Coordinates of C-alpha atoms and ligand atoms in Angstrom, one line a residue:
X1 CA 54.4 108.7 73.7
X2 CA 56.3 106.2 71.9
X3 CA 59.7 108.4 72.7
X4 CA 58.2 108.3 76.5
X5 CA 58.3 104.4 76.4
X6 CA 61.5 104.2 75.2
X7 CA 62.7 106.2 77.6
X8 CA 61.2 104.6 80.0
X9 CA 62.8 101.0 78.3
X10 CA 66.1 102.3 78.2
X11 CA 66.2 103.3 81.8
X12 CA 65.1 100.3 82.9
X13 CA 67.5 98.5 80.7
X14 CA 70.3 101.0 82.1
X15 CA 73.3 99.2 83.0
X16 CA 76.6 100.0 84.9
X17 CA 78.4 102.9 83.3
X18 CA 81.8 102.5 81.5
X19 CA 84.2 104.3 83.0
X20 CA 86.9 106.1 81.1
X21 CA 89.9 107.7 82.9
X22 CA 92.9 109.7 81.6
X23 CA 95.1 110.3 84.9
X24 CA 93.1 113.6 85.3
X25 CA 89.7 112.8 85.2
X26 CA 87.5 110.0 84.8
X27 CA 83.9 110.4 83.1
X28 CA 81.3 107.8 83.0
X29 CA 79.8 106.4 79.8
X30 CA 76.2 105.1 80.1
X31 CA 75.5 101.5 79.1
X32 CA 72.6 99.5 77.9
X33 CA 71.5 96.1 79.0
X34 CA 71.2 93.8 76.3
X35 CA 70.9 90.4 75.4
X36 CA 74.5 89.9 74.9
X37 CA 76.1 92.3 77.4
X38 CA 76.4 96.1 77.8
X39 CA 76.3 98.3 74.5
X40 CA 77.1 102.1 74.8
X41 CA 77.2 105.0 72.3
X42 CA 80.2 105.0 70.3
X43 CA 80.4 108.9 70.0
X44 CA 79.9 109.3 74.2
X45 CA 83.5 108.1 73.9
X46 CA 84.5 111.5 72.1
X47 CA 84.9 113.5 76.1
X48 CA 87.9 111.3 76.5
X49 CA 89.1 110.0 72.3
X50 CA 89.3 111.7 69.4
X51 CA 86.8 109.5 68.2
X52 CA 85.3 110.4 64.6
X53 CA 82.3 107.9 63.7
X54 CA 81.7 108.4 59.9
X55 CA 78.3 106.6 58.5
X56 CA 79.7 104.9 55.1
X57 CA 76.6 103.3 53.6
X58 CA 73.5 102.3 55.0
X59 CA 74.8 100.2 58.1
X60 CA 78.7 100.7 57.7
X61 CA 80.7 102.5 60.0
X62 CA 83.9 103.5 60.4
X63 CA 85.2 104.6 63.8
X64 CA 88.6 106.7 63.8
X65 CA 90.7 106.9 67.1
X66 CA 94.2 108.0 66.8
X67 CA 94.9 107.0 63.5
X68 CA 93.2 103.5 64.0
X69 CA 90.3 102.8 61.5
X70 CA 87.8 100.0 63.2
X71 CA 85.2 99.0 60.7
X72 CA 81.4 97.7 61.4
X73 CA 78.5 97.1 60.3
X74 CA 74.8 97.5 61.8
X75 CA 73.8 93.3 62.9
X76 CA 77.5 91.9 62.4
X77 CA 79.0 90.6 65.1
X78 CA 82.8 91.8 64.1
X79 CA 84.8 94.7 63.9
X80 CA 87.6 94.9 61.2
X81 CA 91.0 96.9 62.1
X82 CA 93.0 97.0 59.4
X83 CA 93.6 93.7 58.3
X84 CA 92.0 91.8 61.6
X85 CA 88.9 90.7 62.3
X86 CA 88.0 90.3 65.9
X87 CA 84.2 88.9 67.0
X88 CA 81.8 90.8 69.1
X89 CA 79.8 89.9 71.7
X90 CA 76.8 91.6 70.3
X91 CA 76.5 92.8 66.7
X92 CA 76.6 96.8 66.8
X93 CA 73.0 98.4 66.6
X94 CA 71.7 102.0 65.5
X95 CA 69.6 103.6 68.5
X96 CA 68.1 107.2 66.9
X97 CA 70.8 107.3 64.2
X98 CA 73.5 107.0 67.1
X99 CA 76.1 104.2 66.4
X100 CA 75.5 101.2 69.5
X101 CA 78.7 99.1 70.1
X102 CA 78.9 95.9 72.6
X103 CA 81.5 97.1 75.6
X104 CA 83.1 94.1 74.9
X105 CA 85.0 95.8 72.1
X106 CA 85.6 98.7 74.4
X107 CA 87.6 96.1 76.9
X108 CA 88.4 93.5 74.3
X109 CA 89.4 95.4 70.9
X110 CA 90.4 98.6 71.5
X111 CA 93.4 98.0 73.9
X112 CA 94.6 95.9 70.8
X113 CA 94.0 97.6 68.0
X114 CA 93.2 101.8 69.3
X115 CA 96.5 103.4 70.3
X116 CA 96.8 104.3 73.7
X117 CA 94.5 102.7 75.5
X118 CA 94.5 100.0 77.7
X119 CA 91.8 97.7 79.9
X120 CA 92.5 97.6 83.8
X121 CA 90.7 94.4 83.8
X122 CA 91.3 95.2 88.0
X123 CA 89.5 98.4 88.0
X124 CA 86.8 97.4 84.7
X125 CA 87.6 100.6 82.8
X126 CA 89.6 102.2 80.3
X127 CA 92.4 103.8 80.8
X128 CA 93.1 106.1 78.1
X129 CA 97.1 107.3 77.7
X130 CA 97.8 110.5 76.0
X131 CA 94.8 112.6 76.9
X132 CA 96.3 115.0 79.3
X133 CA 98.5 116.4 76.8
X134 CA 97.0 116.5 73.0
X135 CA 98.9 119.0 71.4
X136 CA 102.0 116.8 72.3
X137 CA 100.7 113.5 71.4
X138 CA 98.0 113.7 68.4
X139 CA 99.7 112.2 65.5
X140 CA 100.6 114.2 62.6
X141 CA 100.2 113.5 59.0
X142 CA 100.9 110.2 57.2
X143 CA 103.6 109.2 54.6
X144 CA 106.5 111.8 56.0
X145 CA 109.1 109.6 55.1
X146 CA 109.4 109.4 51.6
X147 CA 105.6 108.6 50.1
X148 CA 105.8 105.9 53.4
X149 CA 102.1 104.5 54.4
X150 CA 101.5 103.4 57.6
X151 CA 99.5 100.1 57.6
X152 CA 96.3 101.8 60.1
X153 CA 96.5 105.3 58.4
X154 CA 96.4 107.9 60.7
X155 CA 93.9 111.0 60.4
X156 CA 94.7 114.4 59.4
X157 CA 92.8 116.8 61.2
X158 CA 94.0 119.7 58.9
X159 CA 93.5 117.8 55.9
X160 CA 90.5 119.6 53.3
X161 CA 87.3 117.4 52.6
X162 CA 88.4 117.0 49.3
X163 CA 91.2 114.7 50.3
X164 CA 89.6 112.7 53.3
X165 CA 89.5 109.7 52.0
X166 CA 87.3 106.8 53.1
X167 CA 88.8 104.4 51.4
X168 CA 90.1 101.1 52.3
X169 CA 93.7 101.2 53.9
X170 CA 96.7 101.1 51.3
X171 CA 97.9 97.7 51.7
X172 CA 101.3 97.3 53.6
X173 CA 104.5 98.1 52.1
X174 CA 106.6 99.5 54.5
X175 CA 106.7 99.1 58.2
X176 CA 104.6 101.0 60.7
X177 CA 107.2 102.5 62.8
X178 CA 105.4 102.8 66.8
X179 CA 107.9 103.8 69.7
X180 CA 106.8 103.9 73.4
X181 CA 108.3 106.5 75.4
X182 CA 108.6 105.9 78.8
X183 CA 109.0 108.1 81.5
X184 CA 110.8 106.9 84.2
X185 CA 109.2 106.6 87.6
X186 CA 105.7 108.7 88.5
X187 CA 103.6 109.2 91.4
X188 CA 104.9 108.3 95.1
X189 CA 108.1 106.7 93.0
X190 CA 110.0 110.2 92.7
X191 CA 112.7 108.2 91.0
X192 CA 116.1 110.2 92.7
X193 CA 116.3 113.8 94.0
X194 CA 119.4 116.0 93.8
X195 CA 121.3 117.9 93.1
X196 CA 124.2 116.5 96.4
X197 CA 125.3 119.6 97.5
X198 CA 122.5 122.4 96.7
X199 CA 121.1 124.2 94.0
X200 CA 117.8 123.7 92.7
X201 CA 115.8 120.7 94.0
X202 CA 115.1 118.2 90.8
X203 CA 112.7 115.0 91.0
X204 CA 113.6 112.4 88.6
X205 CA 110.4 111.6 87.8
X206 CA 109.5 115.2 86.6
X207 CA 112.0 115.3 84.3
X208 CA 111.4 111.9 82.8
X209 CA 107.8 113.2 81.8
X210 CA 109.3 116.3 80.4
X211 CA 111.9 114.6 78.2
X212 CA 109.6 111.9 77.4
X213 CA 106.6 113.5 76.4
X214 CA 109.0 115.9 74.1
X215 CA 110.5 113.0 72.9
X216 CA 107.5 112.0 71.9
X217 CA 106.3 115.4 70.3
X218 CA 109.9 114.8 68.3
X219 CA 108.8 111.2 67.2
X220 CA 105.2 111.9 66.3
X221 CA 106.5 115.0 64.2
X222 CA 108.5 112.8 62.0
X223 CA 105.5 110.2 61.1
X224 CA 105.8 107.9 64.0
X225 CA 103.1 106.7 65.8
X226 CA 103.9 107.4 69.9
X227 CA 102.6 105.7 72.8
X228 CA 103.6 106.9 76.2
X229 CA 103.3 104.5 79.1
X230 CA 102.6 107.8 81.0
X231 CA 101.6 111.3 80.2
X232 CA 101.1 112.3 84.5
X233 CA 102.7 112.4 87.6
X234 CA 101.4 108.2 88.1
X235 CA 102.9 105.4 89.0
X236 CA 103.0 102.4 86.6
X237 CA 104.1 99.2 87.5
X238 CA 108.0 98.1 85.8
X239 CA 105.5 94.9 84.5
X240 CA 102.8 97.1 82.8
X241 CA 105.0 99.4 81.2
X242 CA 106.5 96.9 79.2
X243 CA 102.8 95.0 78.4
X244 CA 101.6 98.6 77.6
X245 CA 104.4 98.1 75.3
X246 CA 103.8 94.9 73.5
X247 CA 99.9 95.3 73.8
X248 CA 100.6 98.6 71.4
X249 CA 103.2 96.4 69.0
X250 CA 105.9 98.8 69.1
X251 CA 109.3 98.9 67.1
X252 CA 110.9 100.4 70.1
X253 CA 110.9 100.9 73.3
X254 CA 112.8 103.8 74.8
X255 CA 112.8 104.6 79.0
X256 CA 113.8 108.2 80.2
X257 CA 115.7 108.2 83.6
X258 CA 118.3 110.7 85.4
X259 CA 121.4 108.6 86.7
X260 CA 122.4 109.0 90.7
X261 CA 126.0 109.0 91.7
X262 CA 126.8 106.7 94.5
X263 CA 127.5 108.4 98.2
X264 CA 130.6 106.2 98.2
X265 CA 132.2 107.6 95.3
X266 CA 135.4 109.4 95.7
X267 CA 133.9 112.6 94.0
X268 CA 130.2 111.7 93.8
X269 CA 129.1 115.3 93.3
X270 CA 131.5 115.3 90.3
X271 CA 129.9 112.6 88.7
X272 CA 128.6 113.8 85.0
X273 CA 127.5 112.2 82.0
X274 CA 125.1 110.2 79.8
X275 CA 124.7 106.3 79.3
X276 CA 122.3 104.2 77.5
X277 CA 121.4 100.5 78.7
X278 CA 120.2 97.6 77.5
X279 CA 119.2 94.3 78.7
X280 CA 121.0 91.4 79.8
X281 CA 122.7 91.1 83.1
X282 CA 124.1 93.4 84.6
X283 CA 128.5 93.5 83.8
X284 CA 129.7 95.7 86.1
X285 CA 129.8 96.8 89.4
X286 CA 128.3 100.0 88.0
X287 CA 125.8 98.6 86.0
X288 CA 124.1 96.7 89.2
X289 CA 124.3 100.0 91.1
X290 CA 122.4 101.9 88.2
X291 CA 120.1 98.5 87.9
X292 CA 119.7 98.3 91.5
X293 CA 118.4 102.4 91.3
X294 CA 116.0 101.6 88.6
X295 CA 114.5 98.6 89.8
X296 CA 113.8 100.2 93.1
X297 CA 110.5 101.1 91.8
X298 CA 109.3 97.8 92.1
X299 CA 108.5 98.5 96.1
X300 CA 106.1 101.1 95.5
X301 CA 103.8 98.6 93.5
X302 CA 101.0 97.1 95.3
X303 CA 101.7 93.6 94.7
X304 CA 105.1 93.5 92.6
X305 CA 105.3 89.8 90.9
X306 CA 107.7 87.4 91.8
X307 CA 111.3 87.9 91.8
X308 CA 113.7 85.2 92.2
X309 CA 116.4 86.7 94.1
X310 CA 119.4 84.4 93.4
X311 CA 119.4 84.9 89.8
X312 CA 116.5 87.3 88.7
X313 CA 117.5 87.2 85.0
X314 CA 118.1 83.5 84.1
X315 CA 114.4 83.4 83.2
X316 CA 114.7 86.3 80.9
X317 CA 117.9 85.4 79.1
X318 CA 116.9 82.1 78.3
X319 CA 113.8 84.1 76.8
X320 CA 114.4 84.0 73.1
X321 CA 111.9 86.6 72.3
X322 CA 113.7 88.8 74.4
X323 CA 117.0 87.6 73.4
X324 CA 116.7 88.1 69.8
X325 CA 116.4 91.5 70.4
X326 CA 119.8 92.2 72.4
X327 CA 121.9 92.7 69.4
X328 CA 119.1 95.7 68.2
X329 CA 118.9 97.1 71.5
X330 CA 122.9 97.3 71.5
X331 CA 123.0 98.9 68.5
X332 CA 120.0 101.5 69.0
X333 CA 121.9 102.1 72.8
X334 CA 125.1 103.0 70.3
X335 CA 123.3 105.4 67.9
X336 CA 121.4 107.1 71.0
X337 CA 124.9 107.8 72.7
X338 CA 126.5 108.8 69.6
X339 CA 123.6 111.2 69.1
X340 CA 123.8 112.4 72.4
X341 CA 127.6 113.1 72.1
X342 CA 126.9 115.5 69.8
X343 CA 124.9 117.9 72.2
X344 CA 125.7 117.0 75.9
X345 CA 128.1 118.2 77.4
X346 CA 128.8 115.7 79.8
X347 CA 131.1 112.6 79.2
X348 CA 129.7 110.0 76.9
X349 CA 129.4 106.9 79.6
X350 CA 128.9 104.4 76.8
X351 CA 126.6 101.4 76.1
X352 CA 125.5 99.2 78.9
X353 CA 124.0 96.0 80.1
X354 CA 122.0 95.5 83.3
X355 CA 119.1 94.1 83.8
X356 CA 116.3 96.4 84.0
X357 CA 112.9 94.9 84.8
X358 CA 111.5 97.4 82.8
X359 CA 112.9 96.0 79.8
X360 CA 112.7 92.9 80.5
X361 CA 108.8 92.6 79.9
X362 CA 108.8 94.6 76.4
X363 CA 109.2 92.2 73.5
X364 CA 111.0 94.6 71.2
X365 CA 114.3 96.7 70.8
X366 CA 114.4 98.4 74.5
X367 CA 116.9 101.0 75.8
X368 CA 116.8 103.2 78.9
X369 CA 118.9 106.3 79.0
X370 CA 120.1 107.4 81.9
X371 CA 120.2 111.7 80.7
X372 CA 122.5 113.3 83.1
X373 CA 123.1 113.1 86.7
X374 CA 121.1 114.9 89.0
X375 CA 123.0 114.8 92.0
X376 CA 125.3 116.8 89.7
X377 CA 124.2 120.8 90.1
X378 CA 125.9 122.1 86.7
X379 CA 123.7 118.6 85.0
X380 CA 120.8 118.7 86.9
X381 CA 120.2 122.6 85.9
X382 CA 120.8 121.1 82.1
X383 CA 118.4 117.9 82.5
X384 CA 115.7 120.8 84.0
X385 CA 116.4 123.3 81.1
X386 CA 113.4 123.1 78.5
X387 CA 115.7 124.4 75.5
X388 CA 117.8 121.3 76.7
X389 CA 115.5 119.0 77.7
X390 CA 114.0 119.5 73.6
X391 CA 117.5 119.1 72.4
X392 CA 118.2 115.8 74.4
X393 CA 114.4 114.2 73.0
X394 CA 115.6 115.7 69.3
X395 CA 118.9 113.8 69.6
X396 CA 117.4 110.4 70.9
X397 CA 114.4 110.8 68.3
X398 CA 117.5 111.4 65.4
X399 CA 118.6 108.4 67.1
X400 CA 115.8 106.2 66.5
X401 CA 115.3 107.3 63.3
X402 CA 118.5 106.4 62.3
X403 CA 117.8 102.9 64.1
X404 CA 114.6 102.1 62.1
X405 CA 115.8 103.2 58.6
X406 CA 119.1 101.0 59.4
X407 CA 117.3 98.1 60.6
X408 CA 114.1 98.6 57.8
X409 CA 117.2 98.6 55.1
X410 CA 118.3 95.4 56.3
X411 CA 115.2 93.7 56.3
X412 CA 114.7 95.0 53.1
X413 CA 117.9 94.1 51.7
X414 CA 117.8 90.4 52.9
X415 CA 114.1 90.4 51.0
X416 CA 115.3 92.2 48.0
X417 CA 118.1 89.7 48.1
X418 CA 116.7 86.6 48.4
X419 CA 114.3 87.4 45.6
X420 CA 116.6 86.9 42.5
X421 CA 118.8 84.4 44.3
X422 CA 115.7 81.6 44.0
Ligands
ZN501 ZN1 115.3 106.2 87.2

């Protein structure tokens, strides 16, 4: 009788569901009025996480997702993540020995401090990143480079009992290393089609999500944490991807696109090669045909921000977050193409500079690399090659590795430096 009347209480109290959506699917999440605002139950997540609620002591929680370890307590209006603390609307509550959390950390928290996830404040739900592909995207084990931790450690499914530990994060003592992979184009953007004169008929943005989300496989298997700005055939806005970006704090940020020759070209079906960009304006003719191509996207978005047309980039150079970071993406644009020498066998179309908007919103080291050319039939059979398509993402991921130990060395030598100097 008393189980009846709660029942009854909770269905009254029933509030709007949470909805939780993937690309694929979407699945609704019951809520519960309360005083302060909707709570749900944290392990009616799981359909759509890998969310792993462990009990720790009498009202502690911890609450895995994706590596990222968000601690609370039973009546505490907080959530720890590592070393943040972030207030709740409502403290988190037990309900029949199921963990309660206030949805507010749903919109609020997670798309700061859980991987892959991000608020469409538009839409009201969560929009999960990785789903659709798990084997691909579940990070792997922690400290793969040389005894390195990671500052949010991440899970290890495989891992025995006897070795889970509970226990507070290892301090920082290296750098988290978290690269978003983006995959060019998606949805009604189909990015380019070729090849010019026959042969198989290639979508850019289908091989985008092929390199990219191998790429990523690449990446994740040598200890970094991936976040994909897509993992389907969707459009996301130029804007988003690089917010997607910066909400997730990446190192790096590396775009997957297949270059277009020009009509006009004296031997446009000839055209072969790879290039890497990165941002600033654009230098050559070529460059502002390539960025013209790649911000084409911007007309499928339902309302694309403002761009001022007589000089779109003055804004952005006179950025200096952005700015700071031109001379690392130049350098990580150099290490891709040398990489990428070593297994392509088209020309080596160097380093370049235009000014792609999706770069231009990402706060970090940001490349795009242009693969091959698909209106080229001998490249666009090699961009649509799985054996090829895993040795391009193993070449770029080399290529970033090399990147972060460079750059990691050099912040670490101008500490380690500076120490004795004093
Ligand atoms: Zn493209």
């Amino acid at each position: 009788m008393i189980w009846t009347a709660l029942v009854a209480m909770q269905l009254a109290a029933a509030a709007p569901p949470l909805m939780v959506s993937d690309g694929h699917k979407s699945v609704r999440v019951a809520t519960v009025a309360s005083a302060n605002g909707p709570m749900l139950r944290a392990d009616a997540l799981a359909p759509m996480l890998p969310i792993d609620v462990h009990h720790d002591s009498a009202s502690s929680y911890t609450i895995e997702i994706w590596g990222a370890r968000l601690r609370v307590e039973a009546g505490v209006a907080m959530v720890k993540a590592g070393d943040d603390v972030y207030p709740l609307a409502a403290a988190p509550t037990v309900d029949h020995g199921r963990l309660m959390l206030p949805l507010q950390m749903i919109s609020e928290v997670f798309p700061v401090a859980v991987p892959n996830t991000r608020w469409d404040v538009t839409s009201g739900q969560l929009v999960v990143f990785n789903v659709g592909s798990s084997a691909v995207t579940m990070p792997r084990a922690v400290a793969q480079n040389g005894g390195e931790v990671a500052r949010a450690p991440r899970p290890n499914y495989d891992r025995p009992a006897a070795n889970d530990s509970r226990l507070p994060p290892v301090p920082t003592k290296h750098f988290r290393r978290t690269i978003i992979v983006d995959a060019g184009h998606g949805g009604v953007d189909n990015g380019m089609t070729g090849p010019l004169n026959g042969g198989p008929r290639i979508y850019e943005k289908d091989i985008t999500l092929a390199v990219a989300n191998r790429l990523g496989a690449q990446l994740s298997g040598r200890g970094v944490d991936v976040v994909y700005t897509r993992t389907a055939d969707t459009l996301i806005a130029l804007d988003d991807r690089g917010r997607i970006a910066n909400r997730a704090n990446g190192n790096l940020f590396i775009s997957i696109h297949v270059n277009a020759a020009n009509p006009n070209w004296k031997d446009p079906v000839g055209a072969r090669g790879f290039e890497t960009y990165f941002l600033s304006e654009a230098r050559t003719e070529d460059a502002r045909r390539v960025e013209q191509m790649e911000n084409a996207a911007v007309r499928f978005e339902d309302s694309p921000s403002k761009i001022d047309r007589d000089d779109p980039l003055s804004f952005i150079l006179s950025d200096m977050r952005q700015n700071e970071h031109l001379r690392e993406s130049s350098e990580l644009a150099d290490i891709i193409q040398q990489s990428l020498g070593k297994m392509h066998p088209g020309p080596s179309r160097g380093v370049k500079q235009a000014g792609f908007r999706v770069l231009v919103t990402a706060y970090m080291p940001a490349v795009l690399v242009e693969i091959g050319f698909g209106t080229n039939a001998r490249e666009a059979a090699f961009i649509s090659s799985p054996a090829k398509q895993d040795a391009i993402a193993a070449a770029i991921a080399d290529a970033a590795m090399k990147y972060l130990d460079r750059y990691e060395q050099r912040v670490n030598g101008v500490r380690a430096g500076s120490g004795p100097a004093r």
